[in-house]
XYZ file of C-alpha atoms in Angstrom:
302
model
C 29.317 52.309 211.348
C 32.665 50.517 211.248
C 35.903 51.959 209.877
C 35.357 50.389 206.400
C 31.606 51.915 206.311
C 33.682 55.312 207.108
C 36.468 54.771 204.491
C 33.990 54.126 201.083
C 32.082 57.271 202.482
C 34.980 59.121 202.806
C 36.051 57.786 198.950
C 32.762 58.345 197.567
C 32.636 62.388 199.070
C 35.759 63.205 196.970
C 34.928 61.287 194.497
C 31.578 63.868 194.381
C 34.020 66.302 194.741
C 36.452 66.396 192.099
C 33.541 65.859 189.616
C 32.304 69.423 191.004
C 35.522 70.495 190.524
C 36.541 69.541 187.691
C 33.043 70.847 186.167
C 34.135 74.360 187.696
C 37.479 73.960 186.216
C 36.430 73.133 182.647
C 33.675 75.926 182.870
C 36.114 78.356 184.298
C 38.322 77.461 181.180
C 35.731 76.667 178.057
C 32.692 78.648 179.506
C 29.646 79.062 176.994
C 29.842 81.614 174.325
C 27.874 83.641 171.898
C 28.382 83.816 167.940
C 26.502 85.914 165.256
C 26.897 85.395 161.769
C 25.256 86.847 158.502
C 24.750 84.000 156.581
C 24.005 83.383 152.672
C 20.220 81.762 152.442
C 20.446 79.237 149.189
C 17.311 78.075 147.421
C 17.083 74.392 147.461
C 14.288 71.308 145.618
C 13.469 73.806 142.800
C 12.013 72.565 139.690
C 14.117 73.346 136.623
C 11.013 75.054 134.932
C 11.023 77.839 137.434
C 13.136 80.703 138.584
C 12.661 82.870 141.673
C 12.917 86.379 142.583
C 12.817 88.410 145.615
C 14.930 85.534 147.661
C 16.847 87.254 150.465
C 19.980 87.103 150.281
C 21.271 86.875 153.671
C 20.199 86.152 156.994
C 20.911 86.631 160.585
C 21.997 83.849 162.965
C 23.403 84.018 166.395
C 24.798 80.435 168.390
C 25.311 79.610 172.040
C 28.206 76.963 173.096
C 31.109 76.319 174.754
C 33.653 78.938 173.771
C 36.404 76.549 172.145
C 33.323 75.447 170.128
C 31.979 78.854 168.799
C 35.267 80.300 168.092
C 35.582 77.721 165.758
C 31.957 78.427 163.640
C 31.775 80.381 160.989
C 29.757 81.606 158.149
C 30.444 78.366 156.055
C 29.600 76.312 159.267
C 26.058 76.850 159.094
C 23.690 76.774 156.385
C 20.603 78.954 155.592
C 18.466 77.299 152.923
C 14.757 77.415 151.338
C 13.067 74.197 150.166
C 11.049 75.126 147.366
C 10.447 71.382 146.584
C 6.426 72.063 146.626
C 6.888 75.492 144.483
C 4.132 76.451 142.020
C 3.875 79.341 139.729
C 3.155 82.502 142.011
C 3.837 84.266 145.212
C 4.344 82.493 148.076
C 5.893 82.238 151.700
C 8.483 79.821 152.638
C 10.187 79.214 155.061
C 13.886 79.934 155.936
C 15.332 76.920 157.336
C 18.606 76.651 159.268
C 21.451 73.755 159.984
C 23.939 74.595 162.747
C 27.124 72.708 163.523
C 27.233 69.978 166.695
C 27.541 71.202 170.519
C 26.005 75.202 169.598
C 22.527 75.826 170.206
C 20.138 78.526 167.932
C 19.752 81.612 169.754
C 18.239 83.987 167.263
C 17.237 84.156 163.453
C 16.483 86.972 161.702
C 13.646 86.214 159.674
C 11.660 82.928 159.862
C 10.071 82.948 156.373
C 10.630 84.937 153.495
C 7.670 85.738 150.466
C 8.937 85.136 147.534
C 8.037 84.651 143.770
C 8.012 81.758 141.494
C 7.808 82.294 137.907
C 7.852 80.014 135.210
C 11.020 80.217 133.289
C 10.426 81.517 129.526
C 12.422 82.314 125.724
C 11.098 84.337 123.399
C 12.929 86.046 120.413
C 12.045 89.650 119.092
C 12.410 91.786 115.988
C 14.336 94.941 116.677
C 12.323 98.286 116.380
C 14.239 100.761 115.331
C 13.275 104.462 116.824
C 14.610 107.809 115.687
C 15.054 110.423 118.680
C 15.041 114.048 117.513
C 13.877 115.861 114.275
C 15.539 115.865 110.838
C 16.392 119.078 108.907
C 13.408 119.436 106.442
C 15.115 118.209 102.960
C 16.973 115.443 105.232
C 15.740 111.948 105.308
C 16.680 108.496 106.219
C 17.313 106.681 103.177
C 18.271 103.085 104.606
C 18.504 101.403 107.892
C 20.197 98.349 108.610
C 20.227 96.767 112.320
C 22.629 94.236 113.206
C 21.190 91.616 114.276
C 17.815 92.364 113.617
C 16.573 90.088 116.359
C 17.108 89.601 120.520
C 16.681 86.408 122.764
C 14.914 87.557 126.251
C 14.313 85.363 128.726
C 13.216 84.971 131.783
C 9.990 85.132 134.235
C 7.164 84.402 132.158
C 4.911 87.164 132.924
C 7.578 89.984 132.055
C 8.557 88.050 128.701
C 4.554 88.397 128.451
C 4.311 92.194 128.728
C 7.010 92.974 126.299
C 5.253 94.254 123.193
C 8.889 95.596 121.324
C 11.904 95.848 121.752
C 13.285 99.627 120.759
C 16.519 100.284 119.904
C 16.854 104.447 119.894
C 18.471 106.101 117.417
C 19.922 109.979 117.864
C 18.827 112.001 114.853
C 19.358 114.822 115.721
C 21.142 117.437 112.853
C 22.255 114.582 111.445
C 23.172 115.218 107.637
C 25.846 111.997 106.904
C 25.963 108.805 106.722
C 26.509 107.128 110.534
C 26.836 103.895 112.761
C 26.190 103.688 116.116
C 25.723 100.783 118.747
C 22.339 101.452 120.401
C 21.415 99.530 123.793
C 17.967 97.224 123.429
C 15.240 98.636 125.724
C 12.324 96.616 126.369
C 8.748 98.102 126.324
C 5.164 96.936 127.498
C 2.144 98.110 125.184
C 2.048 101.178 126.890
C 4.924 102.253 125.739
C 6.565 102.127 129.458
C 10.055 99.781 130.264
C 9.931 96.104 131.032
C 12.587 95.762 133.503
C 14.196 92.193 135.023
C 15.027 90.317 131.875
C 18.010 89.051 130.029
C 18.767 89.995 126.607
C 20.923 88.472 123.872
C 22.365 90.648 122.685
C 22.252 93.695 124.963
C 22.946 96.494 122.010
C 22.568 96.434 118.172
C 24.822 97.716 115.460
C 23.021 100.840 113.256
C 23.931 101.784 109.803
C 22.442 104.439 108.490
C 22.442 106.139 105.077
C 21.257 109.700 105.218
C 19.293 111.323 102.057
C 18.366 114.849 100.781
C 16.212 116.625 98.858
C 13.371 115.130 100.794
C 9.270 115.217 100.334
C 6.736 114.781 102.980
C 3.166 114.230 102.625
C 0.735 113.113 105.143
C -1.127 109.793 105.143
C -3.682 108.181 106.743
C -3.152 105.183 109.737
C -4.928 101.842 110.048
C -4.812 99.142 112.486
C -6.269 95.676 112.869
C -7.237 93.468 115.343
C -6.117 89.722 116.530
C -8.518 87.727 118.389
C -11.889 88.530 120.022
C -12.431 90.452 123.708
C -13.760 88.499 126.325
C -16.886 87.186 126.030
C -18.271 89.145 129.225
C -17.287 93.032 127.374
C -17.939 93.685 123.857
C -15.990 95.837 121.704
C -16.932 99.448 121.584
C -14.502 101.587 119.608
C -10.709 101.743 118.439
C -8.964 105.092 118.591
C -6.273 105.818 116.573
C -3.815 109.172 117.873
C -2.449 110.594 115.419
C -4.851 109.222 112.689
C -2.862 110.612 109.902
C 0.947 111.186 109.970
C 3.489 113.040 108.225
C 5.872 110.723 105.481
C 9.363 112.332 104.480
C 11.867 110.414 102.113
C 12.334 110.299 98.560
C 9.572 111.490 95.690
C 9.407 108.344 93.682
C 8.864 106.189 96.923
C 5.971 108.460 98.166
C 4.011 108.404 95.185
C 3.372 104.879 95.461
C 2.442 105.558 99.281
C -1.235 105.996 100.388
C -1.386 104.464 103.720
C 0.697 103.333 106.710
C -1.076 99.669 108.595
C 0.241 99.514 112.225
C 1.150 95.777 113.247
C -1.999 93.941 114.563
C -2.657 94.035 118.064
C -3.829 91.318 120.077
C -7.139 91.816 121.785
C -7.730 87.946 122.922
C -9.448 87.878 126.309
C -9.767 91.513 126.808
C -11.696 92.753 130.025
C -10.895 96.511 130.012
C -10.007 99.089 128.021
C -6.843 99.064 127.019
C -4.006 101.539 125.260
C -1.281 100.777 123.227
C 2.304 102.812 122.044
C 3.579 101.352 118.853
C 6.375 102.902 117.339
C 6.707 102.837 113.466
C 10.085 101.911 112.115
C 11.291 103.790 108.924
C 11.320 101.633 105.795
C 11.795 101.955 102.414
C 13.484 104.896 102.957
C 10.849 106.637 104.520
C 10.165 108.040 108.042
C 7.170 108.875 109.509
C 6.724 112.183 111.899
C 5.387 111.464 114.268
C 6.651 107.893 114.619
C 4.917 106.588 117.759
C 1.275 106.375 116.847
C -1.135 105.555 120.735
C -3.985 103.077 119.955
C -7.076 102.466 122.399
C -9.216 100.071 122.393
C -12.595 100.943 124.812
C -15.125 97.953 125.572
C -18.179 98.182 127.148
């Protein structure tokens, strides 16, 4: 080997060298790093007809890099998102997809997939039913109720706006003897008389007026109910049960001598499978109130 063989060997060595070295010096300086971030998880592709519910809000994340890279990340950096483009009316499990910034690697996520619900996004507007808490003295009586407004707006998932039967507004009775207002919050209730929760309401309250009479009568009256629709066509209808099936009337003398009867509000029976109770709550009118004012119907099938 001559001396100019030697030479380019000699070059090419610390050439290797300083590569090495500077390798060790720029690991010794930016060496790699770990991150962790809780990130917000968006939903992303869904069809305006639906909403969701039970979406996580949060998930997880921890990066690898070079330090100088992951002191830089946060939060914002990366992005946590569900593609709900396929989404159908229902539950379902999607997964929880994330985007990390350039030069960091994914070293952990918290949850892969997340089972969520889709529900189809519904309106539906409501009468207010007003209900009295508590017992009158027994020569008090309600002569007139006015509600303001008489109506909500509730929206949302279309099976909840679908198990709302009324919407209650309650009213404190209680040793009441004067005229009154109050502002009474709107509560929501399925058929059997329990509360329909996750909706919104427009408005939230109502405005009651009411005008307080004396010298009261009470008689007692029978109750009747009909029927809309026909049960399903694998039961047929056995019996309807009314509880009370008479109820007590209290209000003024010349309005309850023309009273004989009270007729619940028809209740829908389309498609039923299985026997079936409902709680409907009578609203005073005409200045009269019923005692009691929540009347349980059941409809049995066989």
């Amino acid at each position: 080997m001559n001396k100019l063989d030697k030479k380019w060997q000699l070059k090419i060595i610390c050439l290797l060298m300083a590569i090495v070295l500077w390798f060790f010096i720029i690991n010794e300086q930016n060496p790699m790093s770990e991150g962790s971030y809780t990130v917000p998880i968006v939903v992303e592709n869904l069809d305006s007809q639906y909403i969701t519910s039970n979406v996580p809000k949060t998930v997880y994340v921890r990066l690898s890099g070079p330090r100088n890279t992951i002191i830089n990340v946060g939060p914002s950096d990366i992005k946590a998102y569900i593609d709900l483009s396929d989404a159908q009316e229902g539950e379902m499990s999607a997964p929880v997809r994330i985007e990390i910034p350039a030069g960091t690697e994914l070293k952990k996520q918290s949850m892969t997939s997340a089972d969520i619900m889709v529900d189809v996004y519904t309106v539906r507007e409501l009468a207010l039913t007003p209900h009295l808490v508590g017992q009158t003295k027994n020569d008090i009586f309600v002569s007139s109720l006015k509600v303001v407004p008489e109506k909500v707006v509730i929206s949302g998932a279309r099976r909840l706006v679908k198990q709302v039967e009324q919407a209650v507004v309650e009213i404190p009775i209680e040793d009441r003897i004067d005229d009154f207002s109050i502002m009474a919050p709107i509560r929501l209730v399925a058929a059997d008389g329990s509360r329909v929760e996750g909706l919104e309401m427009t408005p939230w309250q109502s405005n009651i007026r009411i005008s307080i009479g004396h010298n009261a009568v009470t008689k007692d009256i029978p109750v009747y109910v009909t029927t809309e629709g026909d049960v399903s066509s694998s039961v047929s209808l056995k019996e309807i049960k009314i509880n009370p099936n008479t109820v007590a009337v209290k209000g003024d003398a010349n309005i309850l001598k023309n009273l004989s009867r009270i007729d619940l509000p028809p209740i829908d029976i389309s498609g039923l499978k299985q026997d079936k109770k409902w709680k409907i709550i009578v609203s005073p009118v005409n200045g009269v109130i019923f005692e009691p004012d929540t009347i349980e119907v059941a409809v049995d099938v066989e």
